[in-house]
Amino acid sequence: GFELPGEIEAVLYDEGELIEAGAVVARLDTSILQAEKAALVAARDQARAATELAAITRRRMRDALEREAAS
């Protein structure tokens, strides 16, 4: 059986054909998984960018407060 759900893209053996143990007998269509992976990578990259922007904003605010306190 497959470890992941999905639609079969290709069956690699004919009915009645001998198959060795461990042989791959079918391939899954992975296009949905690839699209989901791309979406997750994009979300991760967006989160990293938001984290970086927050750090920059925090530093700017801290620096502004320090300048204000010094004046």
C-alpha positions as a Markdown table, in Angstrom:
| # | Residue | x | y | z |
|---|---|---|---|---|
| 1 | Gly | 0.0 | 0.0 | 0.0 |
| 2 | Phe | 0.9 | 3.6 | -0.3 |
| 3 | Glu | 2.0 | 5.6 | 2.8 |
| 4 | Leu | 0.3 | 8.8 | 1.4 |
| 5 | Pro | -3.2 | 9.2 | 0.0 |
| 6 | Gly | -3.5 | 10.2 | -3.6 |
| 7 | Glu | -4.4 | 9.2 | -7.2 |
| 8 | Ile | -2.4 | 6.6 | -9.0 |
| 9 | Glu | -0.5 | 8.1 | -11.9 |
| 10 | Ala | 0.8 | 4.9 | -13.4 |
| 11 | Val | 0.7 | 1.1 | -12.8 |
| 12 | Leu | 4.1 | -0.4 | -13.7 |
| 13 | Tyr | 3.1 | -4.0 | -14.0 |
| 14 | Asp | 0.4 | -5.9 | -15.9 |
| 15 | Glu | -2.2 | -8.1 | -14.2 |
| 16 | Gly | -0.7 | -11.6 | -13.6 |
| 17 | Glu | 2.9 | -10.4 | -14.1 |
| 18 | Leu | 5.4 | -11.7 | -11.6 |
| 19 | Ile | 6.7 | -9.0 | -9.3 |
| 20 | Glu | 9.7 | -9.3 | -7.0 |
| 21 | Ala | 9.4 | -8.4 | -3.3 |
| 22 | Gly | 9.9 | -4.7 | -2.7 |
| 23 | Ala | 9.4 | -3.7 | -6.3 |
| 24 | Val | 7.6 | -0.5 | -7.1 |
| 25 | Val | 4.3 | -1.4 | -8.7 |
| 26 | Ala | 2.6 | 2.0 | -9.1 |
| 27 | Arg | 3.4 | 5.7 | -8.9 |
| 28 | Leu | 1.2 | 8.3 | -7.2 |
| 29 | Asp | 0.4 | 11.6 | -8.8 |
| 30 | Thr | 2.4 | 14.0 | -6.6 |
| 31 | Ser | 1.2 | 17.3 | -8.1 |
| 32 | Ile | -1.1 | 18.0 | -5.2 |
| 33 | Leu | 1.7 | 17.3 | -2.7 |
| 34 | Gln | 4.1 | 19.5 | -4.6 |
| 35 | Ala | 1.6 | 22.3 | -4.6 |
| 36 | Glu | 1.1 | 21.9 | -0.8 |
| 37 | Lys | 4.8 | 21.9 | -0.3 |
| 38 | Ala | 5.2 | 25.1 | -2.3 |
| 39 | Ala | 2.5 | 26.7 | -0.3 |
| 40 | Leu | 4.2 | 25.7 | 3.0 |
| 41 | Val | 7.6 | 26.9 | 1.8 |
| 42 | Ala | 6.0 | 30.3 | 0.9 |
| 43 | Ala | 4.3 | 30.5 | 4.3 |
| 44 | Arg | 7.6 | 29.7 | 6.0 |
| 45 | Asp | 9.4 | 32.3 | 3.9 |
| 46 | Gln | 6.7 | 34.9 | 4.7 |
| 47 | Ala | 7.0 | 34.1 | 8.5 |
| 48 | Arg | 10.8 | 34.5 | 8.3 |
| 49 | Ala | 10.4 | 37.9 | 6.6 |
| 50 | Ala | 7.8 | 39.0 | 9.2 |
| 51 | Thr | 10.1 | 38.0 | 12.0 |
| 52 | Glu | 13.0 | 39.9 | 10.4 |
| 53 | Leu | 10.8 | 43.0 | 9.9 |
| 54 | Ala | 9.7 | 42.8 | 13.5 |
| 55 | Ala | 13.3 | 42.6 | 14.7 |
| 56 | Ile | 14.2 | 45.6 | 12.6 |
| 57 | Thr | 11.2 | 47.6 | 13.9 |
| 58 | Arg | 12.1 | 46.6 | 17.5 |
| 59 | Arg | 15.7 | 47.8 | 17.0 |
| 60 | Arg | 14.5 | 51.1 | 15.5 |
| 61 | Met | 12.0 | 51.7 | 18.3 |
| 62 | Arg | 14.6 | 50.9 | 20.9 |
| 63 | Asp | 17.1 | 53.3 | 19.3 |
| 64 | Ala | 14.5 | 56.0 | 19.1 |
| 65 | Leu | 13.7 | 55.6 | 22.7 |
| 66 | Glu | 17.3 | 55.7 | 23.7 |
| 67 | Arg | 17.9 | 58.9 | 21.7 |
| 68 | Glu | 14.8 | 60.5 | 23.3 |
| 69 | Ala | 15.9 | 59.5 | 26.8 |
| 70 | Ala | 19.4 | 60.9 | 26.1 |
| 71 | Ser | 18.1 | 64.3 | 25.0 |
